[in-house]
Short mmCIF file of C-alpha atoms in Angstrom, two decimals:
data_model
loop_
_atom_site.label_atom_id
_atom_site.label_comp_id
_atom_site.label_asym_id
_atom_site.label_seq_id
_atom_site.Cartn_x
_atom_site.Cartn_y
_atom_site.Cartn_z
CA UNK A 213 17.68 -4.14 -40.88
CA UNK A 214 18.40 -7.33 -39.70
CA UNK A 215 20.52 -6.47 -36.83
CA UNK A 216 17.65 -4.10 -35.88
CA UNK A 217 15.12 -6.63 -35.85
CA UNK A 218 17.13 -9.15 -33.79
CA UNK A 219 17.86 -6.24 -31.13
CA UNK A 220 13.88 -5.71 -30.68
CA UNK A 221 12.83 -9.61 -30.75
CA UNK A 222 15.72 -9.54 -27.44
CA UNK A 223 14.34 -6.71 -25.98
CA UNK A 224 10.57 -8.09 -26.15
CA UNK A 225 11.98 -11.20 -25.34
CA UNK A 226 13.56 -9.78 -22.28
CA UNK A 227 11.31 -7.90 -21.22
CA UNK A 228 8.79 -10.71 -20.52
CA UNK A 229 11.36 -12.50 -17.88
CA UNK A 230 10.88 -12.10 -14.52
CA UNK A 231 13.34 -10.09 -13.14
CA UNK A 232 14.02 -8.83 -9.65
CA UNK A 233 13.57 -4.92 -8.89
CA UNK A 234 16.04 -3.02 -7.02
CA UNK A 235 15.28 -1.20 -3.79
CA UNK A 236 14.85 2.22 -4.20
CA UNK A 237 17.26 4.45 -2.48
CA UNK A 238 17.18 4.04 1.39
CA UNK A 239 14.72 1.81 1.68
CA UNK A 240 15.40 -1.52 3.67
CA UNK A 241 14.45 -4.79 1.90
CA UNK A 242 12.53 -5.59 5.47
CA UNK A 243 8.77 -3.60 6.49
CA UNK A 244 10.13 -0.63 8.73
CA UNK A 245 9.40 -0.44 12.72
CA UNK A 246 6.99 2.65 12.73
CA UNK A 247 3.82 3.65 14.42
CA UNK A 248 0.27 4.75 13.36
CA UNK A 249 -2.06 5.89 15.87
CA UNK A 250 -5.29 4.30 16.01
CA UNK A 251 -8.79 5.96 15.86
CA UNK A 252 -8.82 5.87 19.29
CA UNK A 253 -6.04 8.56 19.54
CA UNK A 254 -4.24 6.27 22.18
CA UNK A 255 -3.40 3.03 20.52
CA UNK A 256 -0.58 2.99 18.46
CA UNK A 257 0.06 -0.14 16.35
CA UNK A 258 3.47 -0.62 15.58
CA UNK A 259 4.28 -2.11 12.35
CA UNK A 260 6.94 -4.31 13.95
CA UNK A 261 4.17 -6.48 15.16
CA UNK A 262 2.60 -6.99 12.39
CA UNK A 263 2.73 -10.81 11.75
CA UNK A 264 4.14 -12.53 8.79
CA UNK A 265 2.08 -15.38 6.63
CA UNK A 266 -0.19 -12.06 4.42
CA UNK A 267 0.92 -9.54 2.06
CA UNK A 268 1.37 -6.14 3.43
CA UNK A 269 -0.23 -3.10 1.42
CA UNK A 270 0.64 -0.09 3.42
CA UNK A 271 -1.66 3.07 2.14
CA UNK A 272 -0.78 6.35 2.81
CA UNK A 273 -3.91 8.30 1.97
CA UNK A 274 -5.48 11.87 2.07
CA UNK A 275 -9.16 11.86 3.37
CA UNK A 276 -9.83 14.72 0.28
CA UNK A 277 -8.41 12.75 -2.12
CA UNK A 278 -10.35 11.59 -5.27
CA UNK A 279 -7.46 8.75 -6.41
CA UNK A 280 -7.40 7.59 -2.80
CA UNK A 281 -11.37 7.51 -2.44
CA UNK A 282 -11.51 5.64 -5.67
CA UNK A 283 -9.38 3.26 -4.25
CA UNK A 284 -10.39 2.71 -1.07
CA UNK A 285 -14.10 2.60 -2.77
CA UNK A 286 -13.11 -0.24 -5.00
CA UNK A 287 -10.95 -2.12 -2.55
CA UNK A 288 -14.32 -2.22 0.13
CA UNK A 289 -16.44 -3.50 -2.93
CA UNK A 290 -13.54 -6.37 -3.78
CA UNK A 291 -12.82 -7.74 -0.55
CA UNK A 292 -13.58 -10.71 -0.97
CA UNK A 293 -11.19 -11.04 -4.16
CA UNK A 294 -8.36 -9.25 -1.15
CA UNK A 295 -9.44 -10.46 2.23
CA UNK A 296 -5.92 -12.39 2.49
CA UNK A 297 -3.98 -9.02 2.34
CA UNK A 298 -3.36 -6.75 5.19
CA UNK A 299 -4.29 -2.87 4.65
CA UNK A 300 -2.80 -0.48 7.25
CA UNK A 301 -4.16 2.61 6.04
CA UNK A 302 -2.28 5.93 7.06
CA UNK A 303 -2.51 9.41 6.75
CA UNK A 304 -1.32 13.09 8.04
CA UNK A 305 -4.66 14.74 8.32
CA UNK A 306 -6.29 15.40 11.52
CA UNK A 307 -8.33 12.67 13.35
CA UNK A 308 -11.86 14.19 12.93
CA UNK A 309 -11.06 13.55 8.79
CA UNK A 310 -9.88 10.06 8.95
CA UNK A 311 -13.05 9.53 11.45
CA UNK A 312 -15.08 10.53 8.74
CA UNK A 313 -12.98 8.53 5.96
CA UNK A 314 -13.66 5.45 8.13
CA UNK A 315 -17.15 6.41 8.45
CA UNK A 316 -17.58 6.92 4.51
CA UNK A 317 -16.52 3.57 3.85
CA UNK A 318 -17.59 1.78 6.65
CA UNK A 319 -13.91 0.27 6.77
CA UNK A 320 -14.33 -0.93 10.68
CA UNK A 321 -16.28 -3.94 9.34
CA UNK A 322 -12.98 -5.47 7.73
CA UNK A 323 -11.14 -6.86 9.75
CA UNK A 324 -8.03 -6.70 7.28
CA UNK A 325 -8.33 -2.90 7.00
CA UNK A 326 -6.37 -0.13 9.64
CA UNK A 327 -6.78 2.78 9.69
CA UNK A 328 -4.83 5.57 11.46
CA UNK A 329 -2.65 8.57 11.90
CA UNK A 330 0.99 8.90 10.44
CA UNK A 331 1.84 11.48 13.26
CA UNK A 332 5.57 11.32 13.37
CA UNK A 333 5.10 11.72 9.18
CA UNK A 334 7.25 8.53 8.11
CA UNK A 335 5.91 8.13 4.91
CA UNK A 336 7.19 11.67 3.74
CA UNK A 337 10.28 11.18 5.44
CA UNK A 338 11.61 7.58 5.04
CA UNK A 339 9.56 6.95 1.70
CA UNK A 340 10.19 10.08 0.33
CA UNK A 341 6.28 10.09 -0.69
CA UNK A 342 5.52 13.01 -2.94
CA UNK A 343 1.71 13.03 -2.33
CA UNK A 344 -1.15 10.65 -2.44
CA UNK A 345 -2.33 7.77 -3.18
CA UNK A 346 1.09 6.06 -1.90
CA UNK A 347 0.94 1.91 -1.61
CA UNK A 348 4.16 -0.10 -0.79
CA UNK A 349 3.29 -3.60 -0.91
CA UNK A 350 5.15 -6.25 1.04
CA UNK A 351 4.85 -9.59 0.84
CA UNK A 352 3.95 -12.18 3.19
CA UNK A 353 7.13 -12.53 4.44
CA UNK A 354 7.04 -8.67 5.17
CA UNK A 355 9.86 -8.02 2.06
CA UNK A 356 9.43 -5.27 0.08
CA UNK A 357 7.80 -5.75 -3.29
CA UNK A 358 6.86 -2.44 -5.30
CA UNK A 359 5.88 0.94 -4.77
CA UNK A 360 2.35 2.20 -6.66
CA UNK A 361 1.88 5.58 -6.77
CA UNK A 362 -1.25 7.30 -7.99
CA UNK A 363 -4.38 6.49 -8.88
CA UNK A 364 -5.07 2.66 -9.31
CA UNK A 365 -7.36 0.33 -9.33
CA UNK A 366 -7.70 -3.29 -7.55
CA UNK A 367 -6.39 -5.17 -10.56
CA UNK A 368 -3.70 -3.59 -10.83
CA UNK A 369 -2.82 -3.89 -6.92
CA UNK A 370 -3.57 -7.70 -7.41
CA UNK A 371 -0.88 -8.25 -10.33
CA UNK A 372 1.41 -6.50 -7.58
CA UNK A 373 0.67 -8.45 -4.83
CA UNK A 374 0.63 -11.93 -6.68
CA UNK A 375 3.79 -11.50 -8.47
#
């Protein structure tokens, strides 16, 4: 009984250290050169230039999504609790859908939200994404941090991004 006892007060005792998680498979410890093309259907922002000095949420979203509208509904009406992070919003769907996504939530007032198409479909391919919502959060050193999947809400994100 004893030995049993000591064995739980270690794990509890472990489990509250800070500890650093692996990488999952064939993912680079370093935000991935990739593109996502604008609104404007000719820009494409490559994530390469994205400067350091903010955290990094990258979104991969479905416009018909409840989880992701939840999200993206809660992150708008916290923004000023998240206007130091960088959101680069992607998706698969056709542009007329994120148009209307953008127009929903009126996300071309924040200047820390983009928005755009995934056309070559990285997320499926190099993060092995099963569906949506998708976040892998970077830090602002542009390292790799965690990856959220399914719904979440803001507070959540926040531990993420702050740990």
């Amino acid at each position: 009984m004893r030995s049993l006892l000591l064995v739980l007060m270690l794990a509890g005792i472990a489990s509250c250290t800070k500890y650093n998680r692996a990488l999952p498979p064939g993912i680079d410890k370093d935000l991935p050169a990739f593109n996502i093309q604008l609104l404007d259907t000719t820009v494409k922002l490559n994530t390469a230039n994205i400067p350091k000095g903010k955290p990094v949420v990258l979104f991969f979203f479905g416009p018909d999504c409840p989880y992701c509208q939840a999200l993206t509904r809660e992150i708008t009406k916290r923004m000023d609790e998240l206007k130091d992070v960088r959101f680069y919003m992607a998706t698969v769907a056709d542009f007329k859908e994120i148009q209307m996504y953008d127009t929903l939530f009126k996300l071309d007032k924040y200047k820390n939200i983009t928005i755009g198409k995934d056309v070559k479909g990285f997320f499926f391919t190099y993060y092995k994404a099963p569906g949506f919502p998708y976040l892998v959060i970077y830090d602002k050193k542009k390292e790799f941090k965690q990856i959220v999947i399914g719904g979440v809400g803001v507070d959540s994100l926040k531990k993420v991004i702050n740990s």
